[in-house]
């Protein structure tokens, strides 16, 4: 991505610098003068000369109103001073008022001030006020207005260039920031960047992940002989961290002659963003060891690491540090602590912290709601949403997105509909992210018709929204509609991305449309689309489902990075398609390469042993499952039972099931000997064969191993026979257990003597 972005932007830094080298001597004095007046206080742009304030009573009154947020009254006083022909006082007051508008993001008052300045002949060309206007519009989230002010200036100075670059960076318009920087370098006025320009541009390069452009900016600073002060170095650490170059970020940090707390925080952030959790904690310890006191930014940077890693103890220690430093009631620290506890599964601690919060904004509520939703507590999630409304906190689009994870189960379809209605009434349904999330949620709730309605009522049909509906159709067994939607997407002029193609391949796999799948594969190769892991897995699934194991292996061997999912898919594919030896060999290779086979790969290995009747290999796989703690998984247990049954070792499970048989016979079970495929004459022999069916033995094993009222889950790679189906229904009743059996056709949910399939499968 970084290379693509960089190539598209065509950063001409080195060429511009080379062309300007001959002017360097004449510009050195100008650069030094600019540097000497460049200031960093409060992160604002300093004027080219200090304001000579006459501290008049009127100015003091206007300044006081600005500090108290009474901007309308301050504006009235400024207008009065203009009418009294007091431009000096007005200029100073307007400058203060513009800064206050930026801080409070009051765009309406800011525009009225702009009209005042433009209508006054004594103020319209004022350098300081025009710079303040650019900054004000940027801080109010209106970079277009800032650009219009900049473009209307007759003569621009370095501070106005810096104000515009900083404004674009503030609004995350990274391309525009870099483009203006290029304009600065090539301007006829001959301005050179200073130590305020560079951090802004470096931040933009980090936002674009444009590492080569960032290095070029670094090189410009060195070539111009600009001192790399603490602010520039902090920006360098941040830029290299965002681009994934942690070693270079660390190198910059260690070469710094001067470091402040921001330097340490930025390094922690670089480690955090790149998954170096232990290094984050090491740097925090070193920071404290150096005698520095962590601030709220330090804690907010380190807490997400605890959350992602599930490090409850470390998160609790950071909480203690926050209390010790009296930072625990800082709003963003409090929100980060709540988020950490919820992601560690400690909802009671998070709730306690939430209730003790002195101030709760929408972010705090969203964090708490998200925690309960992620942990599957539907009732509390919706309860918090209602309570949030009752306390007068207005929900936003993020609130809807945070509640949705609680509604991703078919049993919660009604709750999803209610949430959809709430989003519609509050006009959140037109938000791209909300609409796409609703489509995906309805698909996961097995309600593709509702997903279809949301999609067709949504006016702004983007690639993401089409991906959501394509994925929904593919997930819900309607691959034909998924293919039709993909074709419609292509005809509409939208370019499919990796998710579109992967979903289409999964649809082809479900329908076993090998020819169509190969056509998609060809499309990928012809268009030079980079192979994404999702596309690779989808191709594996296609060829495996269509019985083309050799083609699947070619895809597998060609993959640059193999993860657990790809290993699982290939081993499972060999097992499903009758290649047990190859499945076992790949299972061994997976272990040799340092991967730890998870449940699915272990189940496939056990199934392969059963197919080969290889008891010795099966015992090895069983030992591996024991060693890795996989035997508590019901699916692995059923595979072990199936393997031993097919290898002739079934006495223990059979004895248990025989005891169970007496109980189910008492409520009507009669062996269905018509399900016996062996040519046997005696009825008792047929009954004996039925007792050894693997799903019966697996259910018996599950009842022995899984305590309480936990659901018994059995995975079977053949169709479930009628006798086992009838027996499972009755077992669910006498044992008072829910039993789920997955055969090669569907899921069977047995409960209270009934099956979800209605005895049709």
XYZ file of C-alpha atoms in Angstrom:
761
model
C 0.000 0.000 0.000
C 2.801 2.402 0.916
C 4.530 1.903 -2.426
C 1.298 2.420 -4.356
C 0.481 5.627 -2.531
C 3.963 6.994 -2.971
C 4.001 6.227 -6.677
C 0.631 7.915 -7.199
C 1.686 11.080 -5.406
C 4.970 11.496 -7.341
C 6.870 13.324 -4.594
C 9.490 15.436 -6.449
C 11.451 16.348 -3.327
C 14.975 15.584 -4.459
C 14.476 17.156 -7.883
C 13.124 20.349 -6.342
C 16.000 20.546 -3.871
C 18.548 20.025 -6.660
C 16.990 22.804 -8.729
C 17.077 25.101 -5.734
C 20.663 24.345 -4.681
C 22.054 27.262 -6.663
C 19.796 29.664 -4.748
C 20.767 28.307 -1.386
C 23.425 30.844 -0.465
C 21.132 33.764 -1.148
C 18.349 32.174 0.877
C 20.394 31.167 3.960
C 19.827 34.477 5.656
C 16.089 34.208 5.011
C 15.962 30.663 6.348
C 17.876 31.571 9.514
C 15.614 34.553 10.060
C 12.563 32.339 9.686
C 13.973 29.766 12.047
C 14.767 32.361 14.663
C 11.144 33.484 14.868
C 9.557 30.059 14.507
C 7.799 29.150 17.722
C 6.166 26.043 19.021
C 4.272 27.190 22.020
C 0.850 25.516 22.211
C 1.404 23.937 18.801
C 0.361 27.179 17.064
C 1.973 29.134 14.293
C 3.876 32.150 15.463
C 3.479 35.469 13.657
C 6.544 36.938 11.930
C 6.779 39.533 14.688
C 5.244 39.682 18.140
C 1.953 41.482 18.606
C 2.435 44.764 20.437
C -0.651 44.631 22.594
C -1.986 47.755 24.185
C -3.711 46.257 27.191
C -6.796 48.452 26.974
C -9.895 47.812 29.103
C -11.797 46.892 25.930
C -9.222 44.299 24.919
C -9.158 42.855 28.439
C -12.949 42.516 28.354
C -12.919 40.805 24.936
C -10.128 38.484 26.045
C -12.083 37.549 29.185
C -15.203 36.777 27.156
C -13.154 34.538 24.837
C -11.688 32.646 27.779
C -15.212 32.063 29.120
C -16.553 30.893 25.748
C -18.844 33.905 25.246
C -17.767 34.426 21.648
C -20.972 36.119 20.427
C -20.644 38.890 23.013
C -16.942 39.227 22.194
C -17.833 39.596 18.507
C -20.337 42.365 19.311
C -17.632 44.294 21.172
C -15.205 43.849 18.255
C -17.814 45.247 15.862
C -18.344 48.215 18.160
C -14.595 48.895 18.249
C -14.469 48.840 14.448
C -17.307 51.348 14.284
C -15.340 53.572 16.663
C -12.363 53.472 14.234
C -10.006 51.731 16.632
C -8.237 49.338 14.197
C -5.251 48.642 16.448
C -7.412 47.336 19.273
C -9.675 45.555 16.774
C -6.741 43.765 15.157
C -5.515 42.433 18.474
C -9.022 41.489 19.627
C -9.856 39.749 16.331
C -6.650 37.739 16.564
C -7.600 36.535 20.053
C -11.198 35.876 18.971
C -10.082 33.819 15.948
C -7.925 31.640 18.192
C -10.888 31.143 20.540
C -13.116 30.155 17.591
C -10.549 27.579 16.544
C -10.293 26.111 20.040
C -14.076 25.871 20.448
C -14.586 24.933 16.772
C -17.204 27.661 16.372
C -17.255 27.944 12.593
C -20.277 30.264 12.516
C -18.620 33.006 14.601
C -15.370 32.433 12.703
C -17.065 33.148 9.375
C -18.647 36.320 10.744
C -15.194 37.499 11.815
C -13.904 36.699 8.321
C -16.625 38.929 6.848
C -15.588 41.730 9.227
C -11.930 41.421 8.222
C -12.750 41.308 4.503
C -14.989 44.388 4.721
C -12.369 46.497 6.514
C -9.771 48.123 4.278
C -7.353 48.422 7.207
C -7.583 44.718 8.104
C -8.127 42.827 4.843
C -4.434 42.517 3.985
C -3.183 41.970 7.519
C -0.619 39.135 7.488
C -1.274 37.998 11.041
C -5.063 37.947 10.720
C -4.955 36.043 7.435
C -2.691 33.455 9.040
C -5.104 33.223 11.969
C -8.008 32.758 9.540
C -6.284 29.811 7.845
C -5.591 28.225 11.229
C -9.140 28.891 12.501
C -10.795 27.250 9.492
C -8.482 24.252 9.795
C -9.232 23.829 13.491
C -12.974 24.068 12.758
C -12.739 21.195 10.271
C -13.173 23.352 7.169
C -9.894 22.984 5.251
C -11.564 24.092 2.009
C -12.221 27.550 3.495
C -8.635 27.623 4.754
C -7.433 26.929 1.209
C -9.655 29.681 -0.208
C -8.127 32.192 2.218
C -4.624 30.996 1.287
C -5.304 31.180 -2.453
C -6.663 34.717 -2.075
C -3.457 36.055 -0.509
C -1.392 38.378 -2.695
C 1.910 37.765 -0.947
C 2.429 34.691 1.191
C 4.999 34.194 3.897
C 6.355 30.986 5.391
C 3.914 31.119 8.287
C 0.919 31.001 5.961
C 2.400 28.036 4.082
C 2.967 26.315 7.421
C -0.570 27.135 8.563
C -2.079 25.468 5.494
C 0.171 22.387 5.704
C -0.593 22.083 9.410
C -4.320 22.474 8.709
C -4.365 19.706 6.129
C -2.447 17.459 8.504
C -4.843 18.263 11.349
C -7.752 17.175 9.122
C -5.879 14.048 7.945
C -5.766 15.245 4.340
C -2.342 13.719 3.918
C -2.095 13.984 0.116
C -3.014 17.665 0.185
C -0.469 18.391 2.936
C 2.342 16.817 0.932
C 1.167 18.576 -2.238
C 1.319 21.991 -0.523
C 4.778 21.107 0.825
C 5.924 20.462 -2.744
C 4.416 23.828 -3.689
C 6.391 25.483 -0.897
C 9.652 23.972 -2.144
C 9.024 25.070 -5.733
C 7.548 28.516 -4.969
C 9.095 31.513 -6.681
C 9.441 33.315 -3.349
C 12.184 30.835 -2.481
C 10.927 29.809 0.945
C 12.624 26.910 2.654
C 10.911 24.608 5.176
C 11.655 25.206 8.822
C 11.338 23.138 11.965
C 7.615 23.721 12.084
C 7.034 22.575 8.495
C 8.906 19.286 8.805
C 6.926 17.649 11.654
C 3.659 18.373 9.828
C 4.893 16.843 6.578
C 6.390 13.855 8.384
C 3.026 13.254 10.042
C 1.384 13.317 6.608
C 3.922 10.793 5.285
C 3.170 8.560 8.267
C -0.555 8.857 7.578
C 0.036 7.757 3.984
C 2.451 4.990 5.057
C 4.703 6.616 2.456
C 8.034 5.559 3.902
C 10.133 6.670 0.915
C 8.572 10.128 1.011
C 9.223 10.288 4.759
C 12.858 9.382 4.237
C 13.083 12.066 1.559
C 11.774 14.689 3.994
C 14.301 13.442 6.557
C 17.007 13.848 3.922
C 15.848 17.381 3.084
C 16.217 18.394 6.721
C 19.774 17.064 6.794
C 20.673 18.569 3.413
C 19.424 22.026 4.365
C 21.362 21.837 7.611
C 18.243 22.324 9.707
C 18.761 21.372 13.348
C 16.833 18.198 14.177
C 15.350 19.436 17.429
C 13.163 17.408 19.765
C 9.963 18.226 17.831
C 11.343 17.074 14.488
C 12.822 13.938 16.031
C 9.513 13.104 17.716
C 7.788 13.437 14.343
C 10.438 11.160 12.789
C 9.860 8.478 15.447
C 6.111 8.668 14.848
C 6.472 8.520 11.059
C 8.824 5.527 11.088
C 6.587 3.786 13.624
C 3.466 4.207 11.481
C 5.380 2.873 8.470
C 6.372 -0.243 10.427
C 10.079 0.647 10.637
C 10.463 0.179 14.373
C 14.250 -0.228 14.218
C 14.638 3.147 12.508
C 12.279 4.763 15.021
C 14.369 3.310 17.855
C 17.578 4.497 16.186
C 16.266 8.079 15.980
C 15.247 7.924 19.651
C 18.672 6.757 20.802
C 20.499 9.445 18.770
C 18.437 12.296 20.231
C 20.484 14.760 22.272
C 17.343 16.058 23.936
C 14.278 14.009 24.833
C 11.033 15.026 26.453
C 8.082 12.985 27.697
C 6.504 13.162 24.231
C 9.582 11.373 22.845
C 9.063 8.450 25.213
C 5.317 8.370 24.552
C 5.902 8.381 20.802
C 8.321 5.452 21.035
C 5.823 3.487 23.157
C 3.173 4.250 20.533
C 5.481 3.021 17.729
C 6.035 -0.284 19.551
C 2.314 -0.570 20.311
C 1.205 0.001 16.714
C 3.530 -2.724 15.499
C 2.667 -5.364 18.082
C 5.810 -5.131 20.254
C 3.938 -5.332 23.541
C 6.871 -6.355 25.749
C 8.959 -3.472 24.404
C 6.135 -1.077 25.333
C 6.301 -2.195 28.944
C 10.120 -2.079 28.916
C 10.113 1.515 27.646
C 7.529 2.474 30.276
C 9.766 1.022 32.990
C 12.808 2.820 31.594
C 10.836 6.080 31.405
C 9.994 5.845 35.101
C 13.575 4.796 35.866
C 14.825 7.995 34.198
C 12.853 9.993 36.751
C 10.123 11.098 34.366
C 6.495 11.086 35.487
C 4.036 9.479 33.028
C 1.179 11.716 31.917
C -2.283 10.894 30.603
C -0.889 10.419 27.076
C 1.531 7.763 28.388
C -1.276 5.809 30.040
C -3.624 6.130 27.062
C -0.828 4.783 24.843
C 0.066 1.804 27.055
C -3.471 0.712 28.015
C -4.517 -0.465 24.511
C -1.524 -2.836 24.585
C -2.898 -4.387 27.777
C -6.328 -4.618 26.132
C -5.154 -6.261 22.910
C -2.912 -8.720 24.729
C -5.535 -9.458 27.395
C -2.982 -8.493 30.056
C -5.373 -7.935 32.962
C -2.609 -7.833 35.590
C -0.641 -5.213 33.678
C -3.796 -3.197 32.991
C -4.617 -3.311 36.684
C -1.086 -2.114 37.504
C -1.474 0.812 35.071
C -4.811 1.570 36.751
C -3.009 1.732 40.089
C -0.408 4.055 38.573
C -3.197 6.288 37.245
C -4.735 6.509 40.724
C -1.340 7.289 42.269
C -0.764 10.083 39.742
C -4.362 11.367 40.134
C -4.985 10.721 36.441
C -7.732 8.126 36.834
C -10.516 10.720 36.492
C -9.029 12.182 33.313
C -11.737 11.419 30.763
C -9.607 9.711 28.146
C -7.656 7.718 30.764
C -10.923 6.585 32.335
C -12.281 5.545 28.926
C -9.076 3.648 28.123
C -9.255 1.813 31.471
C -12.882 0.798 30.836
C -11.928 -0.410 27.355
C -9.024 -2.430 28.770
C -11.160 -4.156 31.396
C -13.907 -5.021 28.894
C -11.424 -6.451 26.397
C -9.894 -8.535 29.178
C -13.385 -9.884 29.922
C -13.541 -8.163 33.324
C -16.943 -6.536 32.907
C -17.611 -6.102 36.628
C -14.434 -4.003 37.048
C -15.300 -1.995 33.938
C -18.857 -1.402 35.167
C -17.604 -0.276 38.586
C -15.219 2.192 36.953
C -17.996 3.399 34.655
C -20.393 4.039 37.541
C -17.710 5.939 39.491
C -16.865 8.201 36.539
C -17.413 11.861 37.387
C -18.047 12.682 33.744
C -19.341 10.345 31.059
C -19.296 11.485 27.442
C -20.539 9.544 24.419
C -17.129 7.859 24.055
C -17.386 6.504 27.602
C -20.884 5.125 26.963
C -19.814 3.650 23.621
C -16.858 1.918 25.270
C -19.052 0.327 27.941
C -21.712 -0.714 25.409
C -19.049 -2.197 23.137
C -17.638 -4.243 26.015
C -20.954 -5.899 26.834
C -21.768 -6.420 23.145
C -18.406 -8.088 22.474
C -18.939 -10.375 25.446
C -22.391 -11.421 24.219
C -24.496 -9.783 26.955
C -27.414 -8.659 24.796
C -29.743 -7.581 27.620
C -27.192 -5.312 29.314
C -26.076 -3.886 25.952
C -29.574 -2.702 25.059
C -30.188 -1.658 28.662
C -27.165 0.654 28.519
C -28.349 2.084 25.208
C -31.748 2.952 26.737
C -30.114 4.353 29.884
C -27.790 6.459 27.746
C -30.822 8.048 26.053
C -32.570 8.631 29.390
C -29.502 10.484 30.727
C -29.579 12.815 27.738
C -26.452 11.550 25.964
C -27.009 11.650 22.211
C -25.887 8.485 20.466
C -23.776 8.629 17.318
C -22.989 6.248 14.468
C -20.255 4.606 16.554
C -22.892 3.710 19.160
C -24.855 1.749 16.542
C -21.691 -0.004 15.353
C -20.810 -0.929 18.945
C -24.250 -2.426 19.673
C -24.317 -4.516 16.472
C -21.942 -7.288 17.692
C -24.625 -8.229 20.230
C -27.047 -8.917 17.361
C -25.002 -11.308 15.212
C -26.942 -14.409 16.171
C -30.189 -15.575 14.513
C -31.830 -15.652 17.941
C -31.228 -11.889 18.265
C -32.907 -10.943 14.981
C -35.647 -8.999 16.777
C -33.060 -6.953 18.653
C -31.285 -6.237 15.371
C -34.547 -4.999 13.845
C -35.118 -2.705 16.829
C -31.595 -1.319 16.505
C -32.149 -0.821 12.776
C -35.329 1.121 13.563
C -33.453 3.271 16.070
C -30.749 3.987 13.477
C -33.415 4.887 10.916
C -35.262 7.259 13.271
C -32.014 9.031 14.155
C -30.815 9.199 10.542
C -27.788 6.959 11.106
C -28.910 4.497 8.410
C -27.511 6.798 5.707
C -24.002 6.501 7.177
C -21.860 4.239 4.975
C -20.353 2.287 7.870
C -23.707 1.774 9.607
C -25.465 0.644 6.420
C -22.692 -1.818 5.562
C -22.635 -3.156 9.129
C -26.429 -3.641 9.079
C -26.190 -5.595 5.820
C -23.469 -7.833 7.271
C -25.410 -8.269 10.546
C -28.607 -9.362 8.792
C -26.546 -11.796 6.723
C -25.022 -13.317 9.867
C -28.515 -13.594 11.363
C -29.502 -15.755 8.374
C -31.832 -13.018 7.097
C -30.537 -12.218 3.600
C -33.914 -10.738 2.607
C -33.527 -7.953 5.209
C -29.910 -7.431 4.142
C -31.173 -7.096 0.578
C -33.704 -4.447 1.625
C -31.080 -2.364 3.413
C -28.789 -2.595 0.397
C -31.390 -1.557 -2.183
C -32.648 1.350 -0.055
C -29.109 2.657 0.400
C -28.409 5.317 -2.230
C -24.615 5.442 -1.962
C -23.719 1.918 -3.100
C -19.948 1.682 -2.649
C -17.560 -1.237 -3.044
C -17.898 -1.884 0.695
C -21.706 -2.073 0.619
C -21.637 -4.385 -2.390
C -19.024 -6.534 -0.671
C -21.299 -6.806 2.359
C -24.263 -8.061 0.311
C -22.092 -10.391 -1.803
C -20.610 -11.877 1.364
C -24.106 -12.182 2.853
C -25.429 -14.136 -0.105
C -22.375 -16.406 -0.102
C -22.717 -17.099 3.645
C -26.431 -17.893 3.441
C -26.345 -20.506 0.730
C -27.422 -18.289 -2.161
C -24.230 -18.209 -4.212
C -26.090 -17.546 -7.461
C -27.233 -14.159 -6.150
C -23.686 -13.477 -4.974
C -22.395 -14.089 -8.497
C -25.159 -11.930 -10.018
C -24.341 -9.100 -7.605
C -20.640 -9.347 -8.483
C -21.474 -9.049 -12.187
C -23.747 -6.080 -11.476
C -20.924 -4.472 -9.504
C -18.508 -4.922 -12.414
C -21.015 -3.443 -14.887
C -21.557 -0.406 -12.638
C -17.911 0.565 -13.089
C -16.753 -0.259 -9.559
C -13.509 -2.194 -9.340
C -13.793 -5.313 -7.148
C -11.334 -5.614 -4.296
C -9.883 -8.647 -2.516
C -13.033 -9.157 -0.443
C -15.306 -9.071 -3.506
C -13.190 -11.657 -5.292
C -12.797 -13.858 -2.215
C -16.567 -13.849 -1.587
C -17.219 -14.715 -5.229
C -14.803 -17.643 -5.025
C -16.572 -18.919 -1.893
C -19.891 -18.708 -3.755
C -18.427 -20.732 -6.634
C -17.082 -23.251 -4.111
C -20.528 -23.716 -2.522
C -22.104 -24.380 -5.924
C -19.076 -26.424 -7.044
C -18.819 -24.159 -10.102
C -15.280 -25.127 -11.034
C -15.385 -23.493 -14.470
C -16.573 -20.164 -13.051
C -14.043 -20.372 -10.237
C -11.222 -20.941 -12.708
C -12.412 -17.905 -14.656
C -12.159 -15.799 -11.493
C -8.687 -17.234 -10.846
C -7.706 -16.206 -14.360
C -9.118 -12.715 -13.763
C -6.883 -12.403 -10.701
C -3.776 -13.456 -12.620
C -4.523 -11.340 -15.722
C -5.116 -8.165 -13.759
C -2.032 -8.615 -11.606
C -4.062 -8.389 -8.419
C -1.897 -8.990 -5.382
C -2.759 -12.302 -3.789
C -4.400 -11.647 -0.448
C -4.591 -14.368 2.195
C -8.406 -14.247 2.017
C -8.278 -14.841 -1.754
C -5.756 -17.657 -1.288
C -7.995 -19.385 1.271
C -11.011 -18.897 -1.000
C -9.129 -20.493 -3.915
C -8.134 -23.402 -1.684
C -11.763 -23.828 -0.666
C -12.922 -23.729 -4.290
C -10.547 -26.421 -5.520
C -11.083 -28.600 -2.427
C -14.879 -28.409 -2.681
C -14.661 -29.281 -6.368
C -12.399 -32.269 -5.636
C -9.341 -30.751 -7.344
C -6.874 -31.447 -4.550
C -3.811 -31.168 -6.800
C -4.851 -27.649 -7.917
C -5.452 -26.726 -4.277
C -1.944 -27.933 -3.413
C -0.493 -25.756 -6.198
C -2.205 -22.714 -4.675
C -0.996 -23.743 -1.212
C 2.629 -24.188 -2.357
C 2.580 -20.814 -4.122
C 1.384 -18.881 -1.069
C 3.967 -16.410 0.246
C 2.690 -16.634 3.813
C 0.910 -19.687 5.161
C -1.151 -19.182 8.277
C -3.080 -21.664 10.417
C -6.193 -21.229 8.271
C -4.382 -22.261 5.083
C -2.770 -25.281 6.787
C -6.162 -26.302 8.192
C -7.826 -25.944 4.793
C -5.215 -28.021 2.961
C -5.052 -30.822 5.548
C -8.851 -30.910 5.752
C -9.055 -30.943 1.952
C -6.815 -33.985 1.694
C -8.875 -35.757 4.350
C -12.231 -34.914 2.759
C -11.169 -35.969 -0.718
C -9.754 -39.356 0.280
C -6.032 -38.569 0.491
C -5.365 -39.644 4.108
C -1.631 -40.306 3.669
C -1.084 -36.822 2.236
C -3.156 -35.292 5.048
C -1.029 -36.987 7.699
C 2.221 -36.034 5.953
C 1.144 -32.382 5.801
C 0.077 -32.574 9.463
C 3.617 -33.709 10.376
C 5.210 -31.042 8.166
C 3.091 -28.394 9.853
C 4.533 -29.409 13.222
C 8.105 -29.585 11.861
C 7.818 -25.975 10.672
C 6.848 -24.800 14.156
C 3.103 -24.439 13.695
C 0.849 -25.815 16.418
C -2.031 -27.625 14.701
C -5.367 -26.404 16.098
C -8.584 -28.387 16.495
C -9.559 -28.557 12.812
C -6.182 -29.871 11.614
C -6.106 -32.415 14.466
C -9.627 -33.595 13.594
C -8.607 -34.023 9.949
C -5.550 -36.052 10.997
C -7.722 -38.289 13.194
C -10.209 -38.742 10.347
C -7.347 -39.746 8.039
C -6.176 -42.319 10.599
C -9.726 -43.680 10.724
C -9.828 -43.914 6.923
C -6.568 -45.879 6.950
C -7.568 -47.916 10.046
C -4.126 -46.874 11.290
C -4.449 -47.366 15.027
C -0.795 -46.556 15.798
C -0.928 -43.246 13.933
C -4.305 -42.537 15.486
C -2.875 -43.036 18.966
C -0.067 -40.607 18.094
C -2.643 -38.032 17.021
C -4.611 -38.733 20.209
C -1.461 -38.169 22.315
C -0.815 -34.919 20.458
C -4.383 -33.785 21.202
C -3.878 -34.613 24.889
C -0.547 -32.790 24.979
C -2.032 -29.658 23.375
C -5.127 -29.707 25.591
C -7.478 -30.256 22.657
C -9.401 -33.177 24.137
C -11.800 -30.828 25.894
C -13.098 -29.825 22.462
C -16.247 -31.853 21.686
C -15.446 -32.052 17.958
C -11.964 -33.424 18.635
C -13.464 -35.896 21.123
C -15.943 -37.143 18.528
C -13.111 -37.559 16.004
C -11.115 -39.598 18.547
C -14.118 -41.853 19.178
C -14.739 -42.203 15.446
C -11.079 -43.125 14.892
C -11.027 -45.767 17.650
C -14.367 -47.178 16.503
C -13.126 -47.598 12.938
C -9.885 -49.077 14.238
C -11.815 -51.671 16.316
C -11.332 -50.214 19.835
C -14.815 -49.328 20.988
C -15.501 -51.304 24.157
C -15.549 -48.426 26.651
C -17.829 -46.208 24.582
C -20.038 -49.158 23.672
C -20.512 -50.110 27.343
C -21.521 -46.568 28.194
C -23.901 -46.348 25.268
C -25.473 -49.717 26.135
C -26.377 -48.303 29.532
C -27.885 -45.276 27.831
C -29.754 -47.533 25.388
C -31.815 -49.017 28.191
C -33.044 -45.553 29.163
C -34.031 -44.490 25.649
C -35.676 -47.842 24.951
C -37.988 -47.121 27.842
C -39.361 -44.047 26.028
C -39.818 -45.661 22.637
C -36.450 -46.280 20.940
C -36.465 -49.241 18.550
C -33.391 -49.990 16.466
C -33.980 -49.216 12.777
C -32.211 -52.216 11.230
C -33.044 -50.917 7.776
C -30.104 -48.552 8.191
C -27.673 -51.518 8.284
C -25.847 -51.785 4.975
C -24.107 -55.079 5.762
C -25.639 -58.304 4.410
C -26.599 -59.893 7.728
C -29.389 -62.381 8.339
C -29.868 -62.232 12.110
C -31.708 -59.219 13.510
C -29.499 -59.195 16.616
C -26.386 -58.909 14.446
C -27.863 -55.863 12.740
C -28.711 -54.275 16.093
C -25.126 -54.918 17.224
C -23.791 -53.133 14.129
C -26.032 -50.140 14.826
C -24.631 -49.883 18.357
C -21.162 -49.317 16.927
C -22.095 -46.331 14.726
C -19.598 -43.590 15.369
C -22.052 -40.789 16.121
C -23.672 -42.855 18.902
C -20.262 -43.566 20.403
C -19.232 -39.922 20.070
C -22.402 -38.777 21.852
C -21.745 -41.320 24.600
C -18.146 -40.122 24.937
C -19.333 -36.523 25.101
C -21.801 -37.311 27.873
C -18.991 -38.975 29.823
C -16.455 -36.178 29.350
C -18.519 -32.971 29.236
C -20.040 -32.190 32.629
C -23.027 -30.162 33.697
C -25.603 -29.210 31.095
C -23.099 -28.218 28.410
C -24.035 -28.861 24.795
C -22.607 -32.012 23.185
C -21.165 -31.298 19.736
C -20.297 -34.035 17.243
C -18.625 -33.569 13.872
C -19.173 -36.282 11.240
C -17.954 -36.422 7.661
C -20.748 -38.746 6.422
C -24.529 -38.446 6.349
C -26.188 -39.309 9.658
C -28.270 -42.485 9.405
C -31.923 -42.645 10.450
C -31.297 -44.898 13.442
C -28.649 -42.596 14.901
C -30.897 -39.601 14.220
C -33.778 -41.179 16.136
C -31.505 -42.278 18.969
C -29.969 -38.798 19.281
C -33.415 -37.222 19.645
C -34.296 -39.522 22.524
C -30.872 -39.166 24.177
C -31.325 -35.374 24.189
C -34.542 -35.931 26.120
C -33.447 -38.511 28.705
C -30.043 -36.875 29.289
C -31.566 -33.370 29.290
C -28.777 -32.175 27.011
C -28.725 -30.251 23.782
C -26.831 -32.225 21.133
C -25.481 -30.713 17.923
C -24.369 -33.066 15.140
C -22.753 -31.748 11.962
C -22.886 -34.278 9.123
C -22.000 -33.743 5.467
C -25.437 -32.252 4.790
C -26.295 -29.861 7.618
C -26.347 -29.120 11.342
C -28.764 -31.141 13.489
C -29.802 -29.441 16.747
C -31.356 -32.049 19.067
C -33.237 -30.753 22.096
C -36.035 -32.208 24.239
C -36.531 -35.103 21.838
C -36.818 -32.959 18.693
C -34.432 -32.047 15.849
C -34.124 -28.725 14.052
C -34.240 -30.473 10.657
C -37.809 -31.675 11.251
C -36.639 -35.217 10.417
C -35.812 -34.142 6.869
C -32.156 -34.055 5.805
